[in-house]
């Protein structure tokens, strides 16, 4: 009998699994790679073959007022959403983890619900509310909508971390005379920091990236980054879109990676 | 427990619950109400109660066609995701590869890349000037570019691309939870690797696989941006129908009716999901 009978990592079957895994990873990343490569294409048309290396599409992008405006809109919406949503989420998670109260199960389900209801339905719903109240569509509506969409994720991330923080620290602070608010600020909050940073980043990307619901919510004439890309795609497939895509990839992958490193540093500091 | 003590969780929850009531619960109630309003003309409806919208939905085969098509496309997508997602999940769970974390990280990375960009990236692969056509033309295998973009296949491909990480993470979490001693025991008792997989590993990973299937189905059936980018007009799904009814024809009552249909249909699937799988499972992979 071989020393590790549970070792399935040998034989033809395993080799096949390995090859399939590699193929699936190629499937997932090849299209994205193509976007990055084509953004440097000198050709007038979006597509292969490459005719030369050029940065002119990036240059053109920097002068594209509509894109810059959409970028600023998305940035602000995502920042505001991120701050408010994380605050709400922390409060809700505190209540759900640290207290027992009647109806907790129902509240839990309701907080998770926006992640389960189809986004199209949530999009239509909020639009109907605005129509019913006879209010105009504003960016405030979009922020409110994004907060709702991201809330379940914040609560889940903060909850997971909060369960891991022992109650005794808080109880010690309370018994030493700190009030609830001080205890939260001095004890719980620093320990929660990694989860808070993670949530803020998560909310930021959820809001910045949202298109399905934003198509319903955006005020007329206002474009967010994803809706701007969609309307550019409708006109033509120009290499400029690939350049825009590459920039967005750099931002949206770079920010969480940096944030992750930051969170790890904070976690180390908290220990 | 004092009254103040009992009130505290509700104070903490108040802003969240208020937001959800106003932004989610109330709109869905209004949606139900609107589905009984009478449509007059684009952008105008009369606030009288009528079942005309529902009658139209249940009798007009136009809507049934889209509903069936959506279920079919989402079903195909979910099954293909399972077929393509299982081997990588199995590999990551069982491998001795030192940099396993990297494989997991690469599954999370797509969540950070804009969904819109991931979807349109397929234009560079499938389009007339895309990788596949250019290579095949160069090799002389075809003389005319193949028409792959703006078809149902392209829509399904785009959805698989977007949903595959969800599937792999779901299956992976469930494979990770299997007691390796069981596989070991099966092997000791004379099973081949394949038999051990079929009799032990596969059945034990079924909860994760089912969770992945349901999640992929729900997300695919609710989408309308992927068909918008990668499909032609004929590849529209139920979500596109809702968008056009509301934003194009400004027929709010019918739009509300169709949204209710989607909500009930997918809500039922999600309810089954949460009943049998527990919701935390779906987020387990994401939050690590």
GROMACS .gro file of C-alpha atoms in nm, chain B residues 15-276:
model
  262
  286UNK     CA    1  -3.118   5.311   0.949
  287UNK     CA    2  -3.066   4.981   0.765
  288UNK     CA    3  -3.423   4.864   0.808
  289UNK     CA    4  -3.559   5.204   0.711
  290UNK     CA    5  -3.343   5.207   0.397
  291UNK     CA    6  -3.453   4.857   0.300
  292UNK     CA    7  -3.819   4.932   0.365
  293UNK     CA    8  -3.816   5.244   0.152
  294UNK     CA    9  -3.582   5.119  -0.122
  295UNK     CA   10  -3.689   4.756  -0.155
  296UNK     CA   11  -4.012   4.660   0.022
  297UNK     CA   12  -4.218   4.967  -0.065
  298UNK     CA   13  -4.108   4.965  -0.434
  299UNK     CA   14  -4.211   4.601  -0.468
  300UNK     CA   15  -4.554   4.684  -0.320
  301UNK     CA   16  -4.586   4.972  -0.565
  302UNK     CA   17  -4.480   4.738  -0.843
  303UNK     CA   18  -4.763   4.504  -0.756
  304UNK     CA   19  -5.004   4.798  -0.753
  305UNK     CA   20  -4.880   4.930  -1.088
  306UNK     CA   21  -4.929   4.590  -1.249
  307UNK     CA   22  -5.303   4.645  -1.200
  308UNK     CA   23  -5.307   4.995  -1.346
  309UNK     CA   24  -5.444   5.064  -1.691
  310UNK     CA   25  -5.200   5.156  -1.965
  311UNK     CA   26  -5.325   5.450  -2.172
  312UNK     CA   27  -5.034   5.552  -2.391
  313UNK     CA   28  -4.656   5.582  -2.365
  314UNK     CA   29  -4.575   5.732  -2.026
  315UNK     CA   30  -4.939   5.768  -1.920
  316UNK     CA   31  -5.142   5.526  -1.710
  317UNK     CA   32  -5.474   5.551  -1.532
  318UNK     CA   33  -5.501   5.462  -1.167
  319UNK     CA   34  -5.794   5.226  -1.203
  320UNK     CA   35  -5.759   4.864  -1.110
  321UNK     CA   36  -5.770   4.622  -1.400
  322UNK     CA   37  -5.635   4.274  -1.463
  323UNK     CA   38  -5.569   4.357  -1.829
  324UNK     CA   39  -5.187   4.343  -1.793
  325UNK     CA   40  -5.196   4.005  -1.626
  326UNK     CA   41  -5.448   3.879  -1.877
  327UNK     CA   42  -5.220   3.992  -2.158
  328UNK     CA   43  -4.921   3.821  -1.998
  329UNK     CA   44  -5.100   3.492  -1.952
  330UNK     CA   45  -5.258   3.482  -2.299
  331UNK     CA   46  -5.001   3.640  -2.530
  332UNK     CA   47  -4.754   3.380  -2.657
  333UNK     CA   48  -4.502   3.658  -2.722
  334UNK     CA   49  -4.431   3.671  -2.348
  335UNK     CA   50  -4.431   3.294  -2.310
  336UNK     CA   51  -4.170   3.270  -2.583
  337UNK     CA   52  -3.935   3.504  -2.395
  338UNK     CA   53  -3.998   3.335  -2.064
  339UNK     CA   54  -3.923   2.993  -2.209
  340UNK     CA   55  -3.618   3.123  -2.393
  341UNK     CA   56  -3.482   3.279  -2.073
  342UNK     CA   57  -3.529   2.959  -1.875
  343UNK     CA   58  -3.365   2.758  -2.155
  344UNK     CA   59  -3.064   2.990  -2.196
  345UNK     CA   60  -3.014   3.017  -1.818
  346UNK     CA   61  -3.044   2.639  -1.785
  347UNK     CA   62  -2.786   2.572  -2.057
  348UNK     CA   63  -2.555   2.830  -1.902
  349UNK     CA   64  -2.582   2.679  -1.555
  350UNK     CA   65  -2.516   2.323  -1.677
  351UNK     CA   66  -2.217   2.430  -1.888
  352UNK     CA   67  -2.081   2.621  -1.588
  353UNK     CA   68  -2.105   2.303  -1.381
  354UNK     CA   69  -1.928   2.097  -1.648
  355UNK     CA   70  -1.650   2.355  -1.694
  356UNK     CA   71  -1.628   2.453  -1.328
  357UNK     CA   72  -1.600   2.113  -1.161
  358UNK     CA   73  -1.253   2.009  -1.284
  359UNK     CA   74  -1.078   2.332  -1.172
  360UNK     CA   75  -1.255   2.320  -0.834
  361UNK     CA   76  -1.145   1.959  -0.794
  362UNK     CA   77  -0.791   2.044  -0.895
  363UNK     CA   78  -0.763   2.333  -0.648
  364UNK     CA   79  -0.909   2.127  -0.366
  365UNK     CA   80  -0.686   1.821  -0.418
  366UNK     CA   81  -0.358   1.957  -0.549
  367UNK     CA   82  -0.033   1.967  -0.351
  368UNK     CA   83   0.072   2.266  -0.557
  369UNK     CA   84   0.248   2.511  -0.328
  370UNK     CA   85   0.090   2.823  -0.471
  371UNK     CA   86  -0.269   2.710  -0.439
  372UNK     CA   87  -0.358   3.055  -0.299
  373UNK     CA   88  -0.265   3.202  -0.634
  374UNK     CA   89  -0.520   2.983  -0.812
  375UNK     CA   90  -0.784   3.095  -0.562
  376UNK     CA   91  -0.682   3.458  -0.595
  377UNK     CA   92  -0.716   3.431  -0.973
  378UNK     CA   93  -1.076   3.321  -0.917
  379UNK     CA   94  -1.146   3.632  -0.711
  380UNK     CA   95  -0.976   3.873  -0.950
  381UNK     CA   96  -1.255   3.858  -1.214
  382UNK     CA   97  -1.497   3.990  -0.948
  383UNK     CA   98  -1.288   4.305  -0.939
  384UNK     CA   99  -1.278   4.355  -1.313
  385UNK     CA  100  -1.575   4.546  -1.443
  386UNK     CA  101  -1.854   4.319  -1.559
  387UNK     CA  102  -1.907   4.542  -1.863
  388UNK     CA  103  -1.544   4.509  -1.966
  389UNK     CA  104  -1.538   4.135  -1.915
  390UNK     CA  105  -1.846   4.106  -2.133
  391UNK     CA  106  -1.728   4.324  -2.418
  392UNK     CA  107  -1.384   4.159  -2.411
  393UNK     CA  108  -1.547   3.871  -2.601
  394UNK     CA  109  -1.596   4.100  -2.899
  395UNK     CA  110  -1.217   4.090  -2.941
  396UNK     CA  111  -1.227   3.710  -2.946
  397UNK     CA  112  -1.543   3.630  -3.142
  398UNK     CA  113  -1.579   3.931  -3.370
  399UNK     CA  114  -1.505   3.945  -3.744
  400UNK     CA  115  -1.168   4.095  -3.654
  401UNK     CA  116  -1.139   3.880  -3.343
  402UNK     CA  117  -0.865   3.635  -3.257
  403UNK     CA  118  -1.047   3.325  -3.377
  404UNK     CA  119  -1.148   3.459  -3.719
  405UNK     CA  120  -0.811   3.623  -3.786
  406UNK     CA  121  -0.621   3.305  -3.700
  407UNK     CA  122  -0.851   3.078  -3.900
  408UNK     CA  123  -0.834   3.311  -4.202
  409UNK     CA  124  -0.453   3.327  -4.181
  410UNK     CA  125  -0.433   2.949  -4.171
  411UNK     CA  126  -0.662   2.929  -4.471
  412UNK     CA  127  -0.914   2.708  -4.293
  413UNK     CA  128  -1.196   2.949  -4.372
  414UNK     CA  129  -1.227   3.206  -4.648
  415UNK     CA  130  -1.501   3.415  -4.492
  416UNK     CA  131  -1.511   3.529  -4.130
  417UNK     CA  132  -1.741   3.311  -3.923
  418UNK     CA  133  -2.038   3.479  -3.767
  419UNK     CA  134  -1.999   3.408  -3.397
  420UNK     CA  135  -2.071   3.742  -3.237
  421UNK     CA  136  -2.430   3.859  -3.186
  422UNK     CA  137  -2.565   3.505  -3.157
  423UNK     CA  138  -2.720   3.309  -2.875
  424UNK     CA  139  -2.395   3.115  -2.842
  425UNK     CA  140  -2.203   3.436  -2.778
  426UNK     CA  141  -2.454   3.538  -2.512
  427UNK     CA  142  -2.419   3.201  -2.336
  428UNK     CA  143  -2.038   3.223  -2.364
  429UNK     CA  144  -2.037   3.569  -2.206
  430UNK     CA  145  -2.259   3.453  -1.921
  431UNK     CA  146  -2.044   3.145  -1.853
  432UNK     CA  147  -1.739   3.371  -1.843
  433UNK     CA  148  -1.906   3.587  -1.582
  434UNK     CA  149  -2.056   3.304  -1.373
  435UNK     CA  150  -1.775   3.047  -1.374
  436UNK     CA  151  -1.595   3.187  -1.065
  437UNK     CA  152  -1.919   3.159  -0.863
  438UNK     CA  153  -1.952   2.794  -0.965
  439UNK     CA  154  -1.587   2.703  -0.900
  440UNK     CA  155  -1.588   2.867  -0.555
  441UNK     CA  156  -1.911   2.693  -0.455
  442UNK     CA  157  -1.786   2.349  -0.561
  443UNK     CA  158  -1.442   2.416  -0.413
  444UNK     CA  159  -1.581   2.504  -0.069
  445UNK     CA  160  -1.779   2.183  -0.064
  446UNK     CA  161  -1.485   1.970  -0.185
  447UNK     CA  162  -1.261   2.126   0.080
  448UNK     CA  163  -1.504   2.014   0.349
  449UNK     CA  164  -1.481   1.645   0.259
  450UNK     CA  165  -1.300   1.427   0.512
  451UNK     CA  166  -1.001   1.289   0.318
  452UNK     CA  167  -1.005   0.975   0.529
  453UNK     CA  168  -1.320   0.869   0.346
  454UNK     CA  169  -1.141   0.875   0.011
  455UNK     CA  170  -0.849   0.698   0.171
  456UNK     CA  171  -1.080   0.430   0.311
  457UNK     CA  172  -1.243   0.376  -0.026
  458UNK     CA  173  -0.901   0.331  -0.188
  459UNK     CA  174  -0.786   0.092   0.083
  460UNK     CA  175  -1.099  -0.114   0.035
  461UNK     CA  176  -1.008  -0.164  -0.329
  462UNK     CA  177  -1.169   0.120  -0.518
  463UNK     CA  178  -0.984   0.264  -0.814
  464UNK     CA  179  -0.934   0.641  -0.815
  465UNK     CA  180  -1.227   0.676  -1.050
  466UNK     CA  181  -1.455   0.458  -0.836
  467UNK     CA  182  -1.356   0.647  -0.521
  468UNK     CA  183  -1.440   0.970  -0.697
  469UNK     CA  184  -1.774   0.846  -0.824
  470UNK     CA  185  -1.885   0.677  -0.501
  471UNK     CA  186  -1.742   0.914  -0.238
  472UNK     CA  187  -1.617   1.250  -0.362
  473UNK     CA  188  -1.886   1.331  -0.617
  474UNK     CA  189  -2.187   1.257  -0.392
  475UNK     CA  190  -2.032   1.454  -0.105
  476UNK     CA  191  -1.971   1.756  -0.327
  477UNK     CA  192  -2.327   1.761  -0.463
  478UNK     CA  193  -2.452   2.031  -0.222
  479UNK     CA  194  -2.190   2.271  -0.353
  480UNK     CA  195  -2.265   2.174  -0.710
  481UNK     CA  196  -2.637   2.226  -0.662
  482UNK     CA  197  -2.579   2.560  -0.493
  483UNK     CA  198  -2.361   2.666  -0.785
  484UNK     CA  199  -2.622   2.553  -1.039
  485UNK     CA  200  -2.902   2.747  -0.872
  486UNK     CA  201  -2.690   3.058  -0.827
  487UNK     CA  202  -2.577   3.053  -1.191
  488UNK     CA  203  -2.932   2.993  -1.309
  489UNK     CA  204  -3.075   3.283  -1.109
  490UNK     CA  205  -2.802   3.527  -1.211
  491UNK     CA  206  -2.820   3.424  -1.578
  492UNK     CA  207  -3.200   3.443  -1.594
  493UNK     CA  208  -3.203   3.789  -1.441
  494UNK     CA  209  -2.942   3.941  -1.669
  495UNK     CA  210  -3.008   4.171  -1.960
  496UNK     CA  211  -2.678   4.351  -2.019
  497UNK     CA  212  -2.496   4.047  -2.161
  498UNK     CA  213  -2.756   3.992  -2.438
  499UNK     CA  214  -2.746   4.367  -2.497
  500UNK     CA  215  -2.370   4.357  -2.566
  501UNK     CA  216  -2.312   4.013  -2.718
  502UNK     CA  217  -2.650   3.923  -2.868
  503UNK     CA  218  -2.859   4.050  -3.155
  504UNK     CA  219  -3.217   4.168  -3.115
  505UNK     CA  220  -3.333   3.808  -3.148
  506UNK     CA  221  -3.124   3.702  -2.849
  507UNK     CA  222  -3.309   3.925  -2.605
  508UNK     CA  223  -3.401   3.768  -2.273
  509UNK     CA  224  -3.678   3.844  -2.028
  510UNK     CA  225  -3.473   4.123  -1.870
  511UNK     CA  226  -3.437   4.299  -2.206
  512UNK     CA  227  -3.812   4.271  -2.250
  513UNK     CA  228  -3.863   4.451  -1.917
  514UNK     CA  229  -3.609   4.718  -2.004
  515UNK     CA  230  -3.766   4.785  -2.345
  516UNK     CA  231  -4.119   4.786  -2.206
  517UNK     CA  232  -4.029   5.048  -1.946
  518UNK     CA  233  -3.750   5.257  -2.097
  519UNK     CA  234  -3.854   5.219  -2.462
  520UNK     CA  235  -4.233   5.195  -2.478
  521UNK     CA  236  -4.283   5.371  -2.142
  522UNK     CA  237  -4.547   5.110  -2.066
  523UNK     CA  238  -4.505   5.115  -1.688
  524UNK     CA  239  -4.797   4.889  -1.594
  525UNK     CA  240  -4.682   4.609  -1.826
  526UNK     CA  241  -4.320   4.661  -1.715
  527UNK     CA  242  -4.431   4.625  -1.354
  528UNK     CA  243  -4.623   4.307  -1.440
  529UNK     CA  244  -4.323   4.150  -1.615
  530UNK     CA  245  -4.096   4.246  -1.325
  531UNK     CA  246  -4.334   4.077  -1.082
  532UNK     CA  247  -4.320   3.763  -1.297
  533UNK     CA  248  -3.939   3.762  -1.288
  534UNK     CA  249  -3.940   3.829  -0.914
  535UNK     CA  250  -4.179   3.545  -0.836
  536UNK     CA  251  -4.002   3.300  -1.066
  537UNK     CA  252  -3.648   3.368  -0.946
  538UNK     CA  253  -3.761   3.438  -0.592
  539UNK     CA  254  -3.900   3.086  -0.578
  540UNK     CA  255  -3.567   2.944  -0.695
  541UNK     CA  256  -3.375   3.156  -0.442
  542UNK     CA  257  -3.613   3.052  -0.164
  543UNK     CA  258  -3.545   2.686  -0.241
  544UNK     CA  259  -3.176   2.767  -0.243
  545UNK     CA  260  -3.174   2.938   0.095
  546UNK     CA  261  -3.405   2.674   0.244
  547UNK     CA  262  -3.177   2.385   0.157
   0.00000   0.00000   0.00000
